[in-house]
Coordinates of C-alpha atoms in Angstrom, one line a residue:
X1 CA 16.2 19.5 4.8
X2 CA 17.7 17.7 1.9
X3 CA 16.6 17.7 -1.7
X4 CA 14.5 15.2 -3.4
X5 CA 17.1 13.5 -4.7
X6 CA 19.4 13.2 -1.8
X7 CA 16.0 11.7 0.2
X8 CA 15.5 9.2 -2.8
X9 CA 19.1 7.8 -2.2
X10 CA 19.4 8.2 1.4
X11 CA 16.4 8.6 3.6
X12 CA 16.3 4.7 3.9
X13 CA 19.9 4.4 5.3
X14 CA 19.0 4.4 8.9
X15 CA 16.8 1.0 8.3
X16 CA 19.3 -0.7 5.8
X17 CA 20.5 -3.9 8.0
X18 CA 23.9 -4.5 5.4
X19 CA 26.9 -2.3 4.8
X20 CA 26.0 -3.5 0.8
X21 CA 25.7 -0.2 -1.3
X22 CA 22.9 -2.1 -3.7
X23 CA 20.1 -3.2 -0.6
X24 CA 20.4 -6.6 -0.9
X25 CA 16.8 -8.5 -1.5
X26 CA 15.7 -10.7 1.7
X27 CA 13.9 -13.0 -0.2
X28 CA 12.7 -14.7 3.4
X29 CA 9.7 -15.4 4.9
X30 CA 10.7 -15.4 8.2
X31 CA 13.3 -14.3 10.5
X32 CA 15.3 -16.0 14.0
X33 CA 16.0 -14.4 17.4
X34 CA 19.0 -14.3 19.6
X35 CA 16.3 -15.4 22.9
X36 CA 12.7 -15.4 24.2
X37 CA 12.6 -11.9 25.0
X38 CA 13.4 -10.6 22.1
X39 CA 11.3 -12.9 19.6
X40 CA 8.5 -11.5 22.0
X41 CA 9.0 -8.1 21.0
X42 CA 9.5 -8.1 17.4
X43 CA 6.5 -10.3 16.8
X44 CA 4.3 -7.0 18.5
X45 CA 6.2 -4.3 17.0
X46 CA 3.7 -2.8 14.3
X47 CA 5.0 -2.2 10.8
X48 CA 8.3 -4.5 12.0
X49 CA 11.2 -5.9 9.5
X50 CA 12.6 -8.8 10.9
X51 CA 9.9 -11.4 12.5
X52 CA 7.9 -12.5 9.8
X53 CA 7.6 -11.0 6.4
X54 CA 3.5 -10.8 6.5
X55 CA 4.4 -8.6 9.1
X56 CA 7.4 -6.7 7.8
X57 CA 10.5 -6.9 5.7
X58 CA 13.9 -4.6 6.0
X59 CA 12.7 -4.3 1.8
X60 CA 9.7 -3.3 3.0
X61 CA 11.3 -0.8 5.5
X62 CA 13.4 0.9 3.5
X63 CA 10.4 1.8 1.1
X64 CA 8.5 3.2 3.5
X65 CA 11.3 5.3 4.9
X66 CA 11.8 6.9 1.9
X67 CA 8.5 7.5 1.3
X68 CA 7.5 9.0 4.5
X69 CA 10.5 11.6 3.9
X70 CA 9.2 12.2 0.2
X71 CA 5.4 12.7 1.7
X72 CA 6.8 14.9 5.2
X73 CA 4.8 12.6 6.9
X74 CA 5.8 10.6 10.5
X75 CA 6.0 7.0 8.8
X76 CA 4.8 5.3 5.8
X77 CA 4.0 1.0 5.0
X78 CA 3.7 -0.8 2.1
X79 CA 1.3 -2.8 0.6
X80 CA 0.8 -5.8 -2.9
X81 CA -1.2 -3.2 -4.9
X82 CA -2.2 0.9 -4.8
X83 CA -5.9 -1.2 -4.0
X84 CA -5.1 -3.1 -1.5
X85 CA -3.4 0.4 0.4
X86 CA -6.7 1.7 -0.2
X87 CA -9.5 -0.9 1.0
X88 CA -6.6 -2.0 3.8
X89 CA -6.7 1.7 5.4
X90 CA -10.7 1.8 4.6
X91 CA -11.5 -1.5 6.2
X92 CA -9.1 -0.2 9.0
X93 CA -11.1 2.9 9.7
X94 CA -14.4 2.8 9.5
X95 CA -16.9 0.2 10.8
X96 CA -21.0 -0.6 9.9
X97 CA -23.1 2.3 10.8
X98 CA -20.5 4.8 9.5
X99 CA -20.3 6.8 6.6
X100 CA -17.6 7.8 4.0
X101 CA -17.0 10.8 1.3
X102 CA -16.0 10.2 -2.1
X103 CA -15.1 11.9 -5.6
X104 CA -17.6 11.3 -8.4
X105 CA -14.7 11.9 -10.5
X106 CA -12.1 9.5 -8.8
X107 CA -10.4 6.5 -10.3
X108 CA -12.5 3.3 -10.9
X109 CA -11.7 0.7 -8.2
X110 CA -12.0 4.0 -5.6
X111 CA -15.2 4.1 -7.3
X112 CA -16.1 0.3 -6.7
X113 CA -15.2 0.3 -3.4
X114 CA -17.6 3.2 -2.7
X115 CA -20.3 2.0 -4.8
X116 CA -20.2 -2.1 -4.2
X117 CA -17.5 -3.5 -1.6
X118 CA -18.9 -0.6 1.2
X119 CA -22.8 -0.9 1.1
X120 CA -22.4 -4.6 1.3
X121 CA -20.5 -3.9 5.0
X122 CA -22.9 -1.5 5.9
X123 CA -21.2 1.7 5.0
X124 CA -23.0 4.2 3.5
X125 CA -21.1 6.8 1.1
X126 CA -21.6 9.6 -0.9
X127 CA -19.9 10.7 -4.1
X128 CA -19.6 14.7 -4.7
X129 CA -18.3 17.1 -7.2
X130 CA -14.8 17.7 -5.9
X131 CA -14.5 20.6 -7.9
X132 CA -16.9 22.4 -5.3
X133 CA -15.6 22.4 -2.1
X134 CA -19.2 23.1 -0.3
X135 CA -20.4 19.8 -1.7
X136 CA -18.3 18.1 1.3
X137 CA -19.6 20.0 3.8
X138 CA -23.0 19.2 2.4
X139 CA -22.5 15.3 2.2
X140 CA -20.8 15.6 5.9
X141 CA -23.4 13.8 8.4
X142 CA -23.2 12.8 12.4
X143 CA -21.9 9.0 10.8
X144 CA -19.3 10.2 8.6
X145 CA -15.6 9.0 9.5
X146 CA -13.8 9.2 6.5
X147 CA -13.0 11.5 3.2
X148 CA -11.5 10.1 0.3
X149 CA -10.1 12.4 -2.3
X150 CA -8.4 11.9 -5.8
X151 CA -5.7 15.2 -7.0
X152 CA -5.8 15.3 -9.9
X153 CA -8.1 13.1 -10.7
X154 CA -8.5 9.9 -13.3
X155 CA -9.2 10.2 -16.0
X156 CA -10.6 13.6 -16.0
X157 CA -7.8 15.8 -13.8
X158 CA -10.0 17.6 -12.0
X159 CA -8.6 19.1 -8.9
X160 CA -9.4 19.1 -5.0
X161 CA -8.8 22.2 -2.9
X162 CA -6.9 19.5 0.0
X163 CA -6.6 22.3 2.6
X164 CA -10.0 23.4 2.2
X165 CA -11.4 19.7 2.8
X166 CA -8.7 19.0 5.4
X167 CA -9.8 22.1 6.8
X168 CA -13.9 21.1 7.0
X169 CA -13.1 17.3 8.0
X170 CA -10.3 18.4 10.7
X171 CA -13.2 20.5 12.2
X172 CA -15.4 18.0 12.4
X173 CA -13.1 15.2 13.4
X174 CA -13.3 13.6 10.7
X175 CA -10.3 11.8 9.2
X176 CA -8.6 12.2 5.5
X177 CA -7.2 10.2 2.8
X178 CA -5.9 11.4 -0.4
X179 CA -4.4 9.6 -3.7
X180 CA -1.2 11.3 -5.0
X181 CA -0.5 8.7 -7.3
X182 CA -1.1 11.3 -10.6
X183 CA 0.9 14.0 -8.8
X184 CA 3.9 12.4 -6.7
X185 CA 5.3 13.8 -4.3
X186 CA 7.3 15.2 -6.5
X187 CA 4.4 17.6 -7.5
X188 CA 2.3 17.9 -4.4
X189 CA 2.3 16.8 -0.8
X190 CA -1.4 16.7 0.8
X191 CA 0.0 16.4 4.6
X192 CA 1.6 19.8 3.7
X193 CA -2.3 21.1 3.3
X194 CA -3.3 18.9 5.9
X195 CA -4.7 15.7 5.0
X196 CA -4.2 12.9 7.6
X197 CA -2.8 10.1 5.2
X198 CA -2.2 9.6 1.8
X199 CA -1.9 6.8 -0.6
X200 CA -0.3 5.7 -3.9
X201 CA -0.6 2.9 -6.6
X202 CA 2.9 2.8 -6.3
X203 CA 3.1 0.5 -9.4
X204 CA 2.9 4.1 -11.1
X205 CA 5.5 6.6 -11.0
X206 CA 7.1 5.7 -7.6
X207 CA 8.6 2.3 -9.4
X208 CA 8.4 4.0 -12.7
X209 CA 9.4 0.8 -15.3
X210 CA 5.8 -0.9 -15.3
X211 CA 7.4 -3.9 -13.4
X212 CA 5.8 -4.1 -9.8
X213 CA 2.5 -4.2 -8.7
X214 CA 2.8 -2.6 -5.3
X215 CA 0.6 0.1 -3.3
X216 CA 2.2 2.3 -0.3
X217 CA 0.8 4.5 2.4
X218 CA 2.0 7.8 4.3
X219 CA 1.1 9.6 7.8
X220 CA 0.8 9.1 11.0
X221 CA 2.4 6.1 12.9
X222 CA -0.7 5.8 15.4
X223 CA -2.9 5.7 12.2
X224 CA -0.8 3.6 10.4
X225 CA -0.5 1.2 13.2
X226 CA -4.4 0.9 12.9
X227 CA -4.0 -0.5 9.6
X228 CA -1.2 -2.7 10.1
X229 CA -3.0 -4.6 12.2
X230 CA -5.6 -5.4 9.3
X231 CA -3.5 -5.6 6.9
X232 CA -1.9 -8.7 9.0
X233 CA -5.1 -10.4 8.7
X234 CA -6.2 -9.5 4.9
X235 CA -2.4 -10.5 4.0
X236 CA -1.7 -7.8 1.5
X237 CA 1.6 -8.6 1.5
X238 CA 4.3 -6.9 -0.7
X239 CA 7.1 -9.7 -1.8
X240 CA 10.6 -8.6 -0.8
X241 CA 11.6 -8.7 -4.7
X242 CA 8.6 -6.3 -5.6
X243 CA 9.9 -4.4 -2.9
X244 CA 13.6 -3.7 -4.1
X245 CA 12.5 -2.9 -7.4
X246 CA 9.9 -0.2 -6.1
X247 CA 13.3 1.0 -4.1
X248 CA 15.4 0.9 -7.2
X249 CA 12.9 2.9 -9.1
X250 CA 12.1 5.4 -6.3
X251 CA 16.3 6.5 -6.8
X252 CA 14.9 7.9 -10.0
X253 CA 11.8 9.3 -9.2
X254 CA 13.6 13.1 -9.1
X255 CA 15.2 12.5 -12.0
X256 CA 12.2 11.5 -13.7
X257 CA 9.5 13.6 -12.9
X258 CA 10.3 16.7 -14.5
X259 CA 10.6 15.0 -18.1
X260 CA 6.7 13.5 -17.6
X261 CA 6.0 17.1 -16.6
X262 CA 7.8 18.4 -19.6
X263 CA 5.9 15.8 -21.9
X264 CA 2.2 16.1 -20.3
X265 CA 2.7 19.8 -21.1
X266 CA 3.7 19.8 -24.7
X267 CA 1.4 17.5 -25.8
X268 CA -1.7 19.1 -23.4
X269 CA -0.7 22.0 -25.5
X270 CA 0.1 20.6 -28.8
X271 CA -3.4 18.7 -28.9
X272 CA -5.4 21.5 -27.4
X273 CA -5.5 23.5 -31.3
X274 CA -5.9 19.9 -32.9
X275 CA -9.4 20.4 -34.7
X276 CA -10.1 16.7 -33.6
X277 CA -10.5 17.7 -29.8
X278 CA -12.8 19.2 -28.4
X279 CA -10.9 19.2 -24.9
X280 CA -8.5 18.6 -22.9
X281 CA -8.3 17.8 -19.5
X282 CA -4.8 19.0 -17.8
X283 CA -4.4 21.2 -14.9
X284 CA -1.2 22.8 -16.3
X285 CA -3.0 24.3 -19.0
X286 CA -4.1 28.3 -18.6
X287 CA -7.4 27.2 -19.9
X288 CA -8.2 24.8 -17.7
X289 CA -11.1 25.7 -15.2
X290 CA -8.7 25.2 -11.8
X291 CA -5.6 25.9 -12.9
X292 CA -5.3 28.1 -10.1
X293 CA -5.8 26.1 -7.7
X294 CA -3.7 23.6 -9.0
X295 CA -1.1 25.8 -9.3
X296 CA -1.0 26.8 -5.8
X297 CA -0.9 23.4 -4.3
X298 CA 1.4 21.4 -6.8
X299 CA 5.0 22.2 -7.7
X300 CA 3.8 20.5 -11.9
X301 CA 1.2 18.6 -13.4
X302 CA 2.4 15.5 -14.2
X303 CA 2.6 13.7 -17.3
X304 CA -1.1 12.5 -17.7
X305 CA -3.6 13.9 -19.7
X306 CA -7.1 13.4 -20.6
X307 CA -8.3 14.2 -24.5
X308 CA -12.0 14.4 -26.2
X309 CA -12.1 13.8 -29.3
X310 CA -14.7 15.3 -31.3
X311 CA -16.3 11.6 -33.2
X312 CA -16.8 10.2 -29.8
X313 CA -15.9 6.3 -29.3
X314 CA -15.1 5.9 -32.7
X315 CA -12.6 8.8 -33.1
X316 CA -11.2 7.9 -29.4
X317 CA -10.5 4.8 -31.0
X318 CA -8.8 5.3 -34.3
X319 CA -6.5 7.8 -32.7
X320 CA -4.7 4.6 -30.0
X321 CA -4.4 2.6 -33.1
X322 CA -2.6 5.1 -34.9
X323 CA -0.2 6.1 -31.8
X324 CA 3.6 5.1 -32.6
X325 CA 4.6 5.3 -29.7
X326 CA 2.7 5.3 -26.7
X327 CA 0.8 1.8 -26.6
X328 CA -2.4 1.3 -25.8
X329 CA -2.6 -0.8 -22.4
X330 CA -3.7 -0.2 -18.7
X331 CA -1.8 1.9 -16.1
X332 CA 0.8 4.6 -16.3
X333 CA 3.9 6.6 -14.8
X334 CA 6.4 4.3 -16.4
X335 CA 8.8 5.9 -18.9
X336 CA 7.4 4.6 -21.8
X337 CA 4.3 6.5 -23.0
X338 CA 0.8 4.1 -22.8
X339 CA -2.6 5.4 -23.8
X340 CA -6.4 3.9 -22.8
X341 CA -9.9 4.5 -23.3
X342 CA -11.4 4.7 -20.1
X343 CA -14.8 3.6 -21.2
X344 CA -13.8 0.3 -22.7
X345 CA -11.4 -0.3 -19.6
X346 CA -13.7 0.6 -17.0
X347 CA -16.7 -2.0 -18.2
X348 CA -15.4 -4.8 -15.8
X349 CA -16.2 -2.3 -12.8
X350 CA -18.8 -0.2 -13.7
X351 CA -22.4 -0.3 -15.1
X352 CA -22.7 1.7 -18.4
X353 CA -24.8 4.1 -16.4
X354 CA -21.8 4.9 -13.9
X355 CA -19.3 5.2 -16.5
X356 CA -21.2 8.1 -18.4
X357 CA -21.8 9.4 -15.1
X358 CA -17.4 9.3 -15.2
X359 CA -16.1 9.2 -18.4
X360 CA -17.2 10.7 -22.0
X361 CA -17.0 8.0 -24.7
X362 CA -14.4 9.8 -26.9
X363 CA -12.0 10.2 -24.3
X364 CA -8.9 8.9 -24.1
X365 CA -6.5 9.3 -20.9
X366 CA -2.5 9.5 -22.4
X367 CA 0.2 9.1 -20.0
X368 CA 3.6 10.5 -21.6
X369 CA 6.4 8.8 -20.2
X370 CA 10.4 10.2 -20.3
X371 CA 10.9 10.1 -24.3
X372 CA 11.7 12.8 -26.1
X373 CA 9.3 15.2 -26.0
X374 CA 9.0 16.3 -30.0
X375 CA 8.8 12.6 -30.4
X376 CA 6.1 12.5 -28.6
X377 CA 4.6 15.9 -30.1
X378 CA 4.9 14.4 -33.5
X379 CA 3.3 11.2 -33.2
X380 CA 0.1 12.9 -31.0
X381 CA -0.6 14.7 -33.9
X382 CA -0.2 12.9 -36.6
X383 CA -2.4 10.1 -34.7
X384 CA -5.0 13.2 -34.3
X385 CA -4.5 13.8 -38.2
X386 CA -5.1 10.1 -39.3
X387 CA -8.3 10.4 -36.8
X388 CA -9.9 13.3 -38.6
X389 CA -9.0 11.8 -41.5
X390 CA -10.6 8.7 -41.2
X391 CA -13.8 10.4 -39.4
X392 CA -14.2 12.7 -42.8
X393 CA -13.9 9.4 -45.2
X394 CA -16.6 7.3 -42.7

């Protein structure tokens, strides 16, 4: 099998309709046929690239080859948004009457869709502690269709065991959907452990240059064809120019990677002995409660990083406006460094009661992107300096 590397440049030859080296964009909406016949076939073919581009693009195609050779998974499709991959496949496979698993600690629109879009639909669900992999055998009921899991998770990095829950839901026939958008699959692949599909914000670290909104999905091709067909009729359409960019950045994903594992691990352990925190939240370090685990199931840790600070909202605070670097602002897995407070971004989603139930208020979530890592060392703490500072003065 080829290297990363080699898939990131390669793996979408078969599906490339030009002999151009650059993929040309096929900024088109829609496509002619030679005859009848044919126009009758590609407007049926699921996950198609060259009747109409609602239903498919060759853009679109060549994504989704590379990914599914990234993800060692039959086939892969893209999406407009890492959201819309999610509530596509979820609308997709599961009806009223059935019930669906989630994370309590799980990224904030997962967390909406669980807690608000579902129930109205009349789907029941049921949030667990991931980091105990009985409490999904204990949520599991006659009803239940789906399992949605988050590794690591946001903001908090708390780790699934994905063979374990593959394991139980397998057994119980009971289909699987993990996010990989913190790890890659760079760093983990949850087919490899046996979840049924996975998904990504692929706005994250498969595009990598905070450019594209863009979501993708990896696994099956009978599952994915499920989808497919609803996402033809919720229209969550990735644009062809969205598309080659998430291609141009995916080249680099290999090359990329290892520096935001390089970075989330200096400055996990750089801000770890800072007297201002009172924890932090990244699987790569010794200390943290599954490292373990996450070290047998992912190849590095990523570049994200969750920090509690020890004056709460207030400290949190102080310590993004004293960043030099990293910027304070929404997302993450681009290669410049951006930092958030999950409890002031999360207010539009959740009630104040849910986010305490997610999120302590002096946490802040820092994504390192690829600059140099004592850079980005040196600015952490002197931000974490300034923070104490100003908390011994207030």
């Amino acid at each position: 099998m080829p290297g990363k590397s080699t898939i990131t440049v390669h793996a979408d030859r078969e599906v490339q309709p030009s002999r151009a080296v650059a993929p040309p964009i096929y900024q088109t909406a829609t496509f002619w046929a030679e005859d009848g016949e044919t126009f009758a076939q590609v407007a049926v073919d699921p996950r198609g690239k060259d009747f109409y581009t609602r239903f498919g693009n060759p853009n679109h195609a060549q994504v989704a080859a590379v990914v599914a050779e990234l993800e060692g998974t039959e086939a892969a499709m893209v999406t407009a948004s890492g959201m819309a991959a999610l509530t596509t496949a979820v609308l997709a496979l599961v009806s009223a009457g059935d019930h669906v698993i989630g994370q309590r600690s799980t990224y904030g629109g997962t967390a909406s869709l669980l807690l608000k879009l579902l129930p109205r639909l009349g789907v029941s669900t049921t949030q667990v502690d991931q980091t105990d992999p009985d409490s999904f055998a204990k949520a599991l009921t006659p009803r239940t269709r789906l399992i949605l899991v988050e590794s690591p998770s946001n903001p908090l990095l708390r780790i699934t065991d994905l063979r374990a829950v593959a394991d139980l839901a397998r057994a119980h026939n009971v289909l699987t959907m993990a996010d990989n958008t913190f790890a890659t699959p760079l760093n983990q692949r949850p087919a490899d452990f046996g979840v049924d599909l996975v998904w990504h914000s692929a706005t994250k670290y498969l595009n990598g240059h905070s450019d594209v909104s863009a979501g993708v999905l990896a696994g099956p091709a009978r599952i994915l064809d499920r989808i497919w067909d609803v996402g033809l009729l919720t229209g969550a359409t990735l644009g062809p120019i969205d598309a080659w960019l998430l291609l141009r950045g995916m080249r680099t994903l290999p090359l990329r990677v290892p520096r935001h594992n390089t970075n989330g691990l200096a400055l996990a352990e750089a801000l770890n002995e800072h007297p201002a925190v009172t924890k932090v939240h990244y699987p790569g370090l010794a200390a943290h409660p599954q490292h373990r685990l996450a070290s047998g199931q992912m190849n590095g840790f990523g570049g994200v990083l969750g920090i509690e600070f020890a004056g709460g909202f207030e400290m949190a605070d102080t310590f993004l406006g004293r960043l030099r670097y990293p910027r304070r602002s929404a997302s993450l897995g681009g290669v410049e460094s951006l930092a958030v407070h999950p409890a002031s971004m999360w207010r539009g989603m959740l009630s104040e009661e849910q986010i305490a139930e997610s999120v302590p208020p002096g946490l802040v979530r820092l994504a390192a992107g690829t600059e140099d890592t004592a850079d980005l060392v040196a600015d952490a703490l002197a931000a974490a300096d300034a923070a104490l500072a100003e908390a011994a003065t207030a």
